[in-house]
Coordinates of C-alpha atoms and ligand atoms in Angstrom, one line a residue:
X1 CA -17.5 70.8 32.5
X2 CA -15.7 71.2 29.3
X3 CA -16.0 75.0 29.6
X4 CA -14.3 75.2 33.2
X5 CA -17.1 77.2 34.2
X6 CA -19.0 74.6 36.7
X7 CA -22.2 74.8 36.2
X8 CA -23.1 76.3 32.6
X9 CA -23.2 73.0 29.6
X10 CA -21.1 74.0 26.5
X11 CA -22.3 72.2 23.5
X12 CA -20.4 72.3 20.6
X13 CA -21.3 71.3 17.2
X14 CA -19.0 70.9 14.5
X15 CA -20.2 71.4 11.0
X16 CA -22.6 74.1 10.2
X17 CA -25.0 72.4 7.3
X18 CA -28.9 71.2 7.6
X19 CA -28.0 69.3 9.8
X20 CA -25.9 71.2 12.8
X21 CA -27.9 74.2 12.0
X22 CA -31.3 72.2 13.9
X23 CA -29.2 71.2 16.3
X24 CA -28.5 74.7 17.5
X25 CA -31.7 76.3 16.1
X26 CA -33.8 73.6 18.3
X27 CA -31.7 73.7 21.3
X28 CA -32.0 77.0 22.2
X29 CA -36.0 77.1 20.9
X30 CA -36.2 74.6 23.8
X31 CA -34.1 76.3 26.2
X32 CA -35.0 79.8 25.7
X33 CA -33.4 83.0 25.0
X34 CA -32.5 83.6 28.2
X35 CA -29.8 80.4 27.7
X36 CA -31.0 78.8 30.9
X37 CA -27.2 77.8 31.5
X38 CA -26.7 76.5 27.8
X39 CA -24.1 77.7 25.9
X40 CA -24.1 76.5 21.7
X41 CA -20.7 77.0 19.8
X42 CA -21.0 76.3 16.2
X43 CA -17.9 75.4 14.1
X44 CA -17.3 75.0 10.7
X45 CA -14.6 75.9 8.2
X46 CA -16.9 77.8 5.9
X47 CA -18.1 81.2 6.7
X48 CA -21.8 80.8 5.2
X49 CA -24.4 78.3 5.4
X50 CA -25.0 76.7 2.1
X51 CA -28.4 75.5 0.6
X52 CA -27.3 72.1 -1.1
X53 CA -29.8 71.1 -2.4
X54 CA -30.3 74.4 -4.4
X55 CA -27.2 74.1 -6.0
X56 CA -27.8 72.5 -10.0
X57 CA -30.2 76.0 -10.5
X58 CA -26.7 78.1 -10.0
X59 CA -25.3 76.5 -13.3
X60 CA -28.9 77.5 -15.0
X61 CA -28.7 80.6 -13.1
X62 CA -32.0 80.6 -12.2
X63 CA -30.5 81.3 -8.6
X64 CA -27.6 83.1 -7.2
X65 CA -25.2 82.2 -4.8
X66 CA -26.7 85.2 -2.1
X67 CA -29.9 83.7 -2.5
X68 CA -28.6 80.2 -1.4
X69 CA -26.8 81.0 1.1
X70 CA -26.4 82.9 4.2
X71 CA -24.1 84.1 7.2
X72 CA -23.4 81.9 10.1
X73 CA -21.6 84.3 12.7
X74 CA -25.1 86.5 12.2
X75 CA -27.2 83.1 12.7
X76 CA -25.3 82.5 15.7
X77 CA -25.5 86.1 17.0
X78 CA -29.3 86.0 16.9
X79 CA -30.2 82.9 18.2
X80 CA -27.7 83.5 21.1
X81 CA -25.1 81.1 20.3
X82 CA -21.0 81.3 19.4
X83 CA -19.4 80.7 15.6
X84 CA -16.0 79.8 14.9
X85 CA -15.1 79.4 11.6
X86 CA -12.2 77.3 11.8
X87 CA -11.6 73.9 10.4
X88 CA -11.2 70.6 13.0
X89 CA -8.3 68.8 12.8
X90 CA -8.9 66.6 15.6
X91 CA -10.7 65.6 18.6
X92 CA -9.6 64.4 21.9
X93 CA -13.1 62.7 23.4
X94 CA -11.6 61.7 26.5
X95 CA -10.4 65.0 27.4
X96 CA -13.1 66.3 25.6
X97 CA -11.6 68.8 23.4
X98 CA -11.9 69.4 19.5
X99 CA -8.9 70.9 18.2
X100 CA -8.6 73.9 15.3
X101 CA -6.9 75.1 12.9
X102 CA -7.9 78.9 11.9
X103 CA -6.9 80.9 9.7
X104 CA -9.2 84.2 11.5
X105 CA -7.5 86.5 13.9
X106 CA -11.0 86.4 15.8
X107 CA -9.9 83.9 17.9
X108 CA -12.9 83.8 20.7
X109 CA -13.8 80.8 22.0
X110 CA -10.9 79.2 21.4
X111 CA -8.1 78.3 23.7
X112 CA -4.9 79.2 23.3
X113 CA -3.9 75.5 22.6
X114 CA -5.7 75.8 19.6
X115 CA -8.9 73.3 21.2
X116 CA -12.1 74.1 22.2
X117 CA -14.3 72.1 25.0
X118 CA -17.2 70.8 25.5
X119 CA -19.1 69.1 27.3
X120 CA -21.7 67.8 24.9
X121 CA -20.5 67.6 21.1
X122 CA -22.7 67.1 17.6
X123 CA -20.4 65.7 14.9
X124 CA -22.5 67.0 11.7
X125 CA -19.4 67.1 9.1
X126 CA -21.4 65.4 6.0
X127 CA -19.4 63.7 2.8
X128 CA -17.3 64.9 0.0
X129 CA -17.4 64.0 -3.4
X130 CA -15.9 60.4 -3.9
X131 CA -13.8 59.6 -6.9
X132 CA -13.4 55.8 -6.0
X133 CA -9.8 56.0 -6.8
X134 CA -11.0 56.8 -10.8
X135 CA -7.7 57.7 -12.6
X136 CA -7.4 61.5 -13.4
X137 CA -11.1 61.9 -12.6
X138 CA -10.8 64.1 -9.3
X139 CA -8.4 66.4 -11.0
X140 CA -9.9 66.6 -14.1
X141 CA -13.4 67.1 -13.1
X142 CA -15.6 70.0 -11.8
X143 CA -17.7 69.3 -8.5
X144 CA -20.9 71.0 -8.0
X145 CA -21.6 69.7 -4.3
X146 CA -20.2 73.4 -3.2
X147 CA -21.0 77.0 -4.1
X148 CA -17.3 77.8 -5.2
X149 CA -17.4 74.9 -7.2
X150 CA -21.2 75.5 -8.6
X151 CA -19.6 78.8 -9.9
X152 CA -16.7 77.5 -11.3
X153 CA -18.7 75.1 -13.7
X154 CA -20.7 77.1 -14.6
X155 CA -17.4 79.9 -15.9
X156 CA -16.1 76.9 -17.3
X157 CA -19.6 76.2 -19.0
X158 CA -19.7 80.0 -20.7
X159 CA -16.0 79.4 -21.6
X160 CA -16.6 76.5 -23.7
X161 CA -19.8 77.8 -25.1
X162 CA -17.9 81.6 -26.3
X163 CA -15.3 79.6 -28.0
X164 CA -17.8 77.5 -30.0
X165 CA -19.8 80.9 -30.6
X166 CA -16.5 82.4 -31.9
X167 CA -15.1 79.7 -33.2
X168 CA -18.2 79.5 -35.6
X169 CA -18.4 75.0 -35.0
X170 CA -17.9 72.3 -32.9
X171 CA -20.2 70.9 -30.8
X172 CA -19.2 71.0 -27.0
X173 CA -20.0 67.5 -25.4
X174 CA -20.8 68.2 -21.7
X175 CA -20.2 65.0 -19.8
X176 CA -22.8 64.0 -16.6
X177 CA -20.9 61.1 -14.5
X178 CA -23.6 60.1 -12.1
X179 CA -27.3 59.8 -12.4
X180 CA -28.1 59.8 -8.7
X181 CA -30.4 63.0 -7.5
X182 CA -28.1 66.1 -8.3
X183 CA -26.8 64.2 -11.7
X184 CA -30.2 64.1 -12.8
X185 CA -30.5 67.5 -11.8
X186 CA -27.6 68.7 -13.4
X187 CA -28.7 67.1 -16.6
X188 CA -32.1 68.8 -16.6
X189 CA -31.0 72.3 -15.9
X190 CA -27.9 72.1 -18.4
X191 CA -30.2 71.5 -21.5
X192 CA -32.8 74.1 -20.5
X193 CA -29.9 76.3 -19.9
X194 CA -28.1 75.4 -23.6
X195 CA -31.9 75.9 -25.0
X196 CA -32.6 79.2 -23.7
X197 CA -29.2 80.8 -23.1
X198 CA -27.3 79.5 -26.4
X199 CA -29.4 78.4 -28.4
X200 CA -27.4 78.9 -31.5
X201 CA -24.4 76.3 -30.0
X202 CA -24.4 72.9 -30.6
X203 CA -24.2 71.5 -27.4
X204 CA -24.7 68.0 -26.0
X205 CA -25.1 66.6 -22.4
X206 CA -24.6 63.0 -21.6
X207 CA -25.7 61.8 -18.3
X208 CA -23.7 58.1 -18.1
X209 CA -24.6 55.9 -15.2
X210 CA -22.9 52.9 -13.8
X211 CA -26.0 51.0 -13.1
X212 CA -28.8 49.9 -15.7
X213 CA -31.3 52.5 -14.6
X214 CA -31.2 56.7 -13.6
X215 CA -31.6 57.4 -10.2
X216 CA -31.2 53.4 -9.3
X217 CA -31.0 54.3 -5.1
X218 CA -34.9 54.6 -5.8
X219 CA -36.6 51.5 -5.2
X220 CA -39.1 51.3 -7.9
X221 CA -38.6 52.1 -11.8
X222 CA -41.3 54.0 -12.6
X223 CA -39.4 57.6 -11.4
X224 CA -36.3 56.1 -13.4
X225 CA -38.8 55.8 -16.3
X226 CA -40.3 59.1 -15.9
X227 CA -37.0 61.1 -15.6
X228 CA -35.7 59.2 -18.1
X229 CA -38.7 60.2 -20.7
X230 CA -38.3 64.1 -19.7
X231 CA -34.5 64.1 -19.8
X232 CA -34.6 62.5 -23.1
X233 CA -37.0 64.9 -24.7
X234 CA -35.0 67.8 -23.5
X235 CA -32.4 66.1 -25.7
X236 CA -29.7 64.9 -22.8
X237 CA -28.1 61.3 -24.1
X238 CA -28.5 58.6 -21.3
X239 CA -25.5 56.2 -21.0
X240 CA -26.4 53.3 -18.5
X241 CA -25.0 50.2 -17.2
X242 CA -21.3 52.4 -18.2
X243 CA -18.7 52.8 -15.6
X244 CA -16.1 55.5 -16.0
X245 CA -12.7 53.1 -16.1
X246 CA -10.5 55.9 -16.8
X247 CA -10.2 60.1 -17.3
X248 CA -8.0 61.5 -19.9
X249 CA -7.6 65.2 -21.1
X250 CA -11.1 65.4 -23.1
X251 CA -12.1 61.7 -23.3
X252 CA -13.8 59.4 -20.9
X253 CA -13.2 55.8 -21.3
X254 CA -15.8 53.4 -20.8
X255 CA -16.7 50.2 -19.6
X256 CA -16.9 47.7 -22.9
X257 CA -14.2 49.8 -24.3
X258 CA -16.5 52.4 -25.5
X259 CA -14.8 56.3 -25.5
X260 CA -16.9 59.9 -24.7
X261 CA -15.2 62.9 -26.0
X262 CA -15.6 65.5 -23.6
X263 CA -15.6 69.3 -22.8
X264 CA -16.9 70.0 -20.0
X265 CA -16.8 66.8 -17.0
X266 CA -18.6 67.0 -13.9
X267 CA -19.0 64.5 -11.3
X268 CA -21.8 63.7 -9.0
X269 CA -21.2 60.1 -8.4
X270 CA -20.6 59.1 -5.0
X271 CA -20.2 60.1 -1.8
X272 CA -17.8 59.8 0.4
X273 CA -17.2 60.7 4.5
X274 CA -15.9 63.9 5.3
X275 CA -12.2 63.8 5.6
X276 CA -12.1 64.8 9.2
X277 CA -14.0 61.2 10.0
X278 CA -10.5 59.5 9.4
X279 CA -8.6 61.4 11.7
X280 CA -11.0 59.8 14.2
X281 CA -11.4 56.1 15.9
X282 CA -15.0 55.9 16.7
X283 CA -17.7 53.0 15.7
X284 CA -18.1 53.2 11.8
X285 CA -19.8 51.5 9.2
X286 CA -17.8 52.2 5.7
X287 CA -16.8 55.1 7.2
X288 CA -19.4 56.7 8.2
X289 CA -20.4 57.0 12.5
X290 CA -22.7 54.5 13.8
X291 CA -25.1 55.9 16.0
X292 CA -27.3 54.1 18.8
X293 CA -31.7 54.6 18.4
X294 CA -31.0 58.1 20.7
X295 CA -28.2 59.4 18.1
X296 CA -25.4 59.0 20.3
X297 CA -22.1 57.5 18.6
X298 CA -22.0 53.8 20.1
X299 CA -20.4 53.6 22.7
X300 CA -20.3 57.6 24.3
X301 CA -22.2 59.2 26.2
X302 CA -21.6 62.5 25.6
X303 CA -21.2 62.8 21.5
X304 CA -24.1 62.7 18.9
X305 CA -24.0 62.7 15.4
X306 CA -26.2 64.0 12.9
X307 CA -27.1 64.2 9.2
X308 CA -25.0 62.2 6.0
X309 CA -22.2 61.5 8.5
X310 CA -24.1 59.6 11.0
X311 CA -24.8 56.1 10.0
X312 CA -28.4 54.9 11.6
X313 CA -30.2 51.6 11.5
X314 CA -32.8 50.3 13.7
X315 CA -35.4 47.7 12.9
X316 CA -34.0 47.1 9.5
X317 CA -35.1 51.0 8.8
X318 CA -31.7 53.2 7.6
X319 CA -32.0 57.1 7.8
X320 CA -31.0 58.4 4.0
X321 CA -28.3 60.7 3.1
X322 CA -30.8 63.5 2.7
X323 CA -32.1 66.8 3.7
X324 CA -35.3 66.0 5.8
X325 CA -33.0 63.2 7.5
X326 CA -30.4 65.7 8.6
X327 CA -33.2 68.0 10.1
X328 CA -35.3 65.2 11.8
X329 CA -32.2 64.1 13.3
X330 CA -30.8 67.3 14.0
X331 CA -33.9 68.2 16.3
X332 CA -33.7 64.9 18.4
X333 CA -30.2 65.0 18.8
X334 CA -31.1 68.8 20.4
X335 CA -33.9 67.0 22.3
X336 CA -31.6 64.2 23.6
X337 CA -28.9 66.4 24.6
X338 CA -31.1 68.8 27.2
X339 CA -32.7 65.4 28.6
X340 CA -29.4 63.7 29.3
X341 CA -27.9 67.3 31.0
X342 CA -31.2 66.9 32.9
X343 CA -30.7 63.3 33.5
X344 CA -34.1 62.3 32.1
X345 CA -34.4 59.6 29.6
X346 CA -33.3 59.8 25.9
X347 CA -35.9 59.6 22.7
X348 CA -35.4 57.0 20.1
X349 CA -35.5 57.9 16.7
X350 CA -37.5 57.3 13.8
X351 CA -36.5 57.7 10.7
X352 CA -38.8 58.7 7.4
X353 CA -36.9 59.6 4.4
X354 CA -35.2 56.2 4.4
X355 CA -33.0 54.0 2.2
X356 CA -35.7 51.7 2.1
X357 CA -38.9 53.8 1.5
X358 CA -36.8 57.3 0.4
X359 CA -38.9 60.3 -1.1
X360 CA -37.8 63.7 -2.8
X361 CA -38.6 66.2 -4.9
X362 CA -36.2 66.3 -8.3
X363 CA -35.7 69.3 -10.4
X364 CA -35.8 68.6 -14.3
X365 CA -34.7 72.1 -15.5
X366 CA -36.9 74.5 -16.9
X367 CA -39.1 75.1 -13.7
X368 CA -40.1 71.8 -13.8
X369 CA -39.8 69.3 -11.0
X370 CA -40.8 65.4 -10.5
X371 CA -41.5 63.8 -6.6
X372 CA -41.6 60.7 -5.2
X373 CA -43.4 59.5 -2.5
X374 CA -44.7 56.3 -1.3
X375 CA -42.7 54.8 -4.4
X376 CA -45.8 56.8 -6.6
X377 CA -44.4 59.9 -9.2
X378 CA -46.2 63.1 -9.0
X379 CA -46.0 66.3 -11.1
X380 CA -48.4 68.5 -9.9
X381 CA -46.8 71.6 -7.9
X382 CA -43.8 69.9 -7.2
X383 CA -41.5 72.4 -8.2
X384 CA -43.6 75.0 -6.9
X385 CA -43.1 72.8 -3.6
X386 CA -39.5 72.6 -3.6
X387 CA -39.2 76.5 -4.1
X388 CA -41.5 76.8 -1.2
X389 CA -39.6 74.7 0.9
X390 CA -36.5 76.9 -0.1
X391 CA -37.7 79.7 0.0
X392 CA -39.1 79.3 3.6
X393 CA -36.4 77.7 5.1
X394 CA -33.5 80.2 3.9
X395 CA -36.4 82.7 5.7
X396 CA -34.7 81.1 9.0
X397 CA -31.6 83.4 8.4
X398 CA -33.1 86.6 6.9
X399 CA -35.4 88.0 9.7
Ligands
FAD401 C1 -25.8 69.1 -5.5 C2 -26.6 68.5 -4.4 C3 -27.9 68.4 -4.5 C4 -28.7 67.9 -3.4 N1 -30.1 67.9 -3.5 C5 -30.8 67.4 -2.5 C6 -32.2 67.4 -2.5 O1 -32.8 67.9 -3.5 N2 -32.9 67.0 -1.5 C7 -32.3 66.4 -0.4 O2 -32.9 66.0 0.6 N3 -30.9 66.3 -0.3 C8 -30.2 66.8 -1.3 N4 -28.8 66.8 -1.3 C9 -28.2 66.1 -0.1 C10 -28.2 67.1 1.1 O3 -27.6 68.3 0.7 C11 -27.4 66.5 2.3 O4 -28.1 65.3 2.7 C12 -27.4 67.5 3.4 O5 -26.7 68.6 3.1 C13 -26.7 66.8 4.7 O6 -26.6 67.8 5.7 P1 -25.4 67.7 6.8 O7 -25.7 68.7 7.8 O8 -25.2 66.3 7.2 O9 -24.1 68.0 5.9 P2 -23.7 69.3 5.0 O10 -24.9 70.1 4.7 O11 -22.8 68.7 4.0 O12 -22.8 70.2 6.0 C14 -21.6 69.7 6.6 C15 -20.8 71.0 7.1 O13 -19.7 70.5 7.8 C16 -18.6 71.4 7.4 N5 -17.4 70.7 7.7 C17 -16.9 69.5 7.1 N6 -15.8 69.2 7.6 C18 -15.4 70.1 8.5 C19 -14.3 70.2 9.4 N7 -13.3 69.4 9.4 N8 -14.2 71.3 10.2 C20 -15.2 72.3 10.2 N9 -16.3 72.1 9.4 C21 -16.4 71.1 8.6 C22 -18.8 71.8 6.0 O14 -18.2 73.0 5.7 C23 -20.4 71.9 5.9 O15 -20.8 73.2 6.2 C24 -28.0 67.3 -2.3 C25 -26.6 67.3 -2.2 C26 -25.9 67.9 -3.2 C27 -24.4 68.0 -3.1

């Protein structure tokens, strides 16, 4: 046992998003509160669980960063389990050890080598923005996949609109690169936000897309049509079919030569695997972890993975980079784990929200929302929905 303790199982889980947080969550709903010989260790370098998918509303500041996020050493605390908010470096899955590096003086948990056993382990690190090697463009942009970086658009956001206020002209050009999901997003709450919090600047948001259409992982037009429609009327200018060839101080250049002055930059294109996956030679697929039909990384017997970082395809089905993906797996993964410590048989699984047949709920700014499902478009209650869905599941960590 990875613990040295004989017969108690010590799963650890490294990464505390959607997707590790079902892992733990559904393990020990299944085993119990009385831990029935389980012991969870949750590990990630940030000390609060953040809501992703929430994120575009904190540049609106229609929510706040308390709201959206939430404490993971009291999550772990009531549902029985152990936090350690350190940052892996490395794992060794012969000896089956995942090594640290911690900057905390709390130091339970971990071994005075700096590693921490196991003997079951959840790799649930997601991506990172990608940049795709874009001259200038990581260092010149702002990132809103993070709350710290959500908040530091948005003070570079007011900044640029005080000094056209006081400067009495100019227009500040707010440059989109991506319209994917949270590009689309960003888009839509940016123009409500310029309507109703400044609307004496002259402001402009460009959303430019590399492929012909918005949102083109979606496999039928009509949502890229209807987004397309709303984003317009709010008065956002759509660039498509445009790559970003190069970043300079305040101007983007184009594909076909064509130049965007800039203020403001932010970038939502692309994804890339979380750092850490490099540091580690297991089964991959562009860099992300190929998993087997029971979420087990090919090959072990002993390590799952779980949510954007896991790579799944099975009958020509691929699990999406998504919330509802991260969760779905997350509780199987749980499932799998307490049936191989019991030596029963493992559950395949089925993905839903998938590259192929993908759904979602998009916010258009404004308290207005558009979802997909079954390729239709529907308007009705869908950002009510989202804010439900929210709402109920940041409940998880407020009782
Ligand atoms: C702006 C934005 C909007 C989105 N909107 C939606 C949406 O509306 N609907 C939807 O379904 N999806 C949306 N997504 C995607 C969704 O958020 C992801 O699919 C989901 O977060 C994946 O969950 P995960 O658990 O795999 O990874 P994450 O939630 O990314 O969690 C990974 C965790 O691992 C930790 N970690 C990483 N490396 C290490 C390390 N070396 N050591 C320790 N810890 C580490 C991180 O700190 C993080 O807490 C959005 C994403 C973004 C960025």
């Amino acid at each position: 046992m990875g613990d040295g303790s004989g017969d108690r199982t010590r799963v650890v889980i490294v990464g505390c998003g959607f997707g590790g947080i079902e892992v733990a969550s559904e393990l020990r709903k299944r085993s119990g509160s009385h831990d029935k010989g389980l012991d969870i260790t949750l590990v990630d370098r940030r000390a609060r669980f953040e809501y992703q998918a929430a994120l575009p509303e904190i540049l609106s500041g229609k929510v706040t960063p308390e709201e959206i996020s939430a404490d993971l050493y009291s999550f772990a605390r009531r549902i029985n389990a152990e936090y350690i908010n350190a940052e892996v470096v490395d794992i060794d899955f012969e000896d089956r050890v995942v090594q640290v590096q911690t900057r905390t003086v709390y130091r339970n948990g971990i071994n005075d080598d700096g590693t921490i056993g196991y003997d079951y382990l959840v790799l649930a690190v997601g991506g990172e923005q990608a940049f795709f090697g874009i001259h200038r463009a990581e260092e010149l942009s702002h990132c809103i996949n993070t709350i710290e970086g959500a908040l530091e658009t948005r003070e570079a956001l007011e900044d640029a609109m005080a000094v056209a206020r006081e400067g009495g002209g100019g227009t500040v050009n707010i440059a989109v690169i991506g319209a994917g999901l949270s590009g689309v997003e960003v888009a839509g709450e940016l123009a409500e936000w310029i309507r109703e919090a400044h609307p004496r600047v002259r402001a402009r948001v460009y959303l430019v897309e590399l492929m012909p259409r918005v949102l083109p992982a979606f496999p039928t037009p009509n949502i890229a049509s209807f987004v397309t429609r709303r984003l317009m009327e709010k008065g956002v200018k759509i660039l498509t079919g445009m790559g970003v060839e190069e970043v300079r101080d305040r101007e983007l250049l184009l594909s076909g030569e064509h130049r965007l002055p800039y203020d403001i930059l932010i970038w939502t294109a692309g994804l890339r695997p979380a750092r850490l996956l490099e540091q580690l030679s297991l089964p991959k697929e562009r860099g992300w972890i190929r998993v087997d039909p029971y979420l087990r990384v090919e090959g072990m017997q002993d390590v799952f993975a779980v949510g954007d970082n896991a790579y799944f395809e099975y009958e020509g089905l691929r699990s999406g980079q998504n919330v509802e993906e991260a969760e779905r797996e997350g509780r199987t993964a749980a499932v799998n784990i307490l049936r191989a410590a019991s030596g029963y048989e493992l559950r395949r699984y089925q993905p839903k929200n998938t590259v192929q047949n993908p759904r979602a709920i998009i916010s258009l700014g404004g308290g207005t929302a558009v979802m997909y499902l079954g390729g239709k478009v529907y308007t009705l209650f869908a950002y009510k929905l989202k804010k439900f869905i929210e709402h109920r599941y940041m409940r998880r960590f407020r009782i």
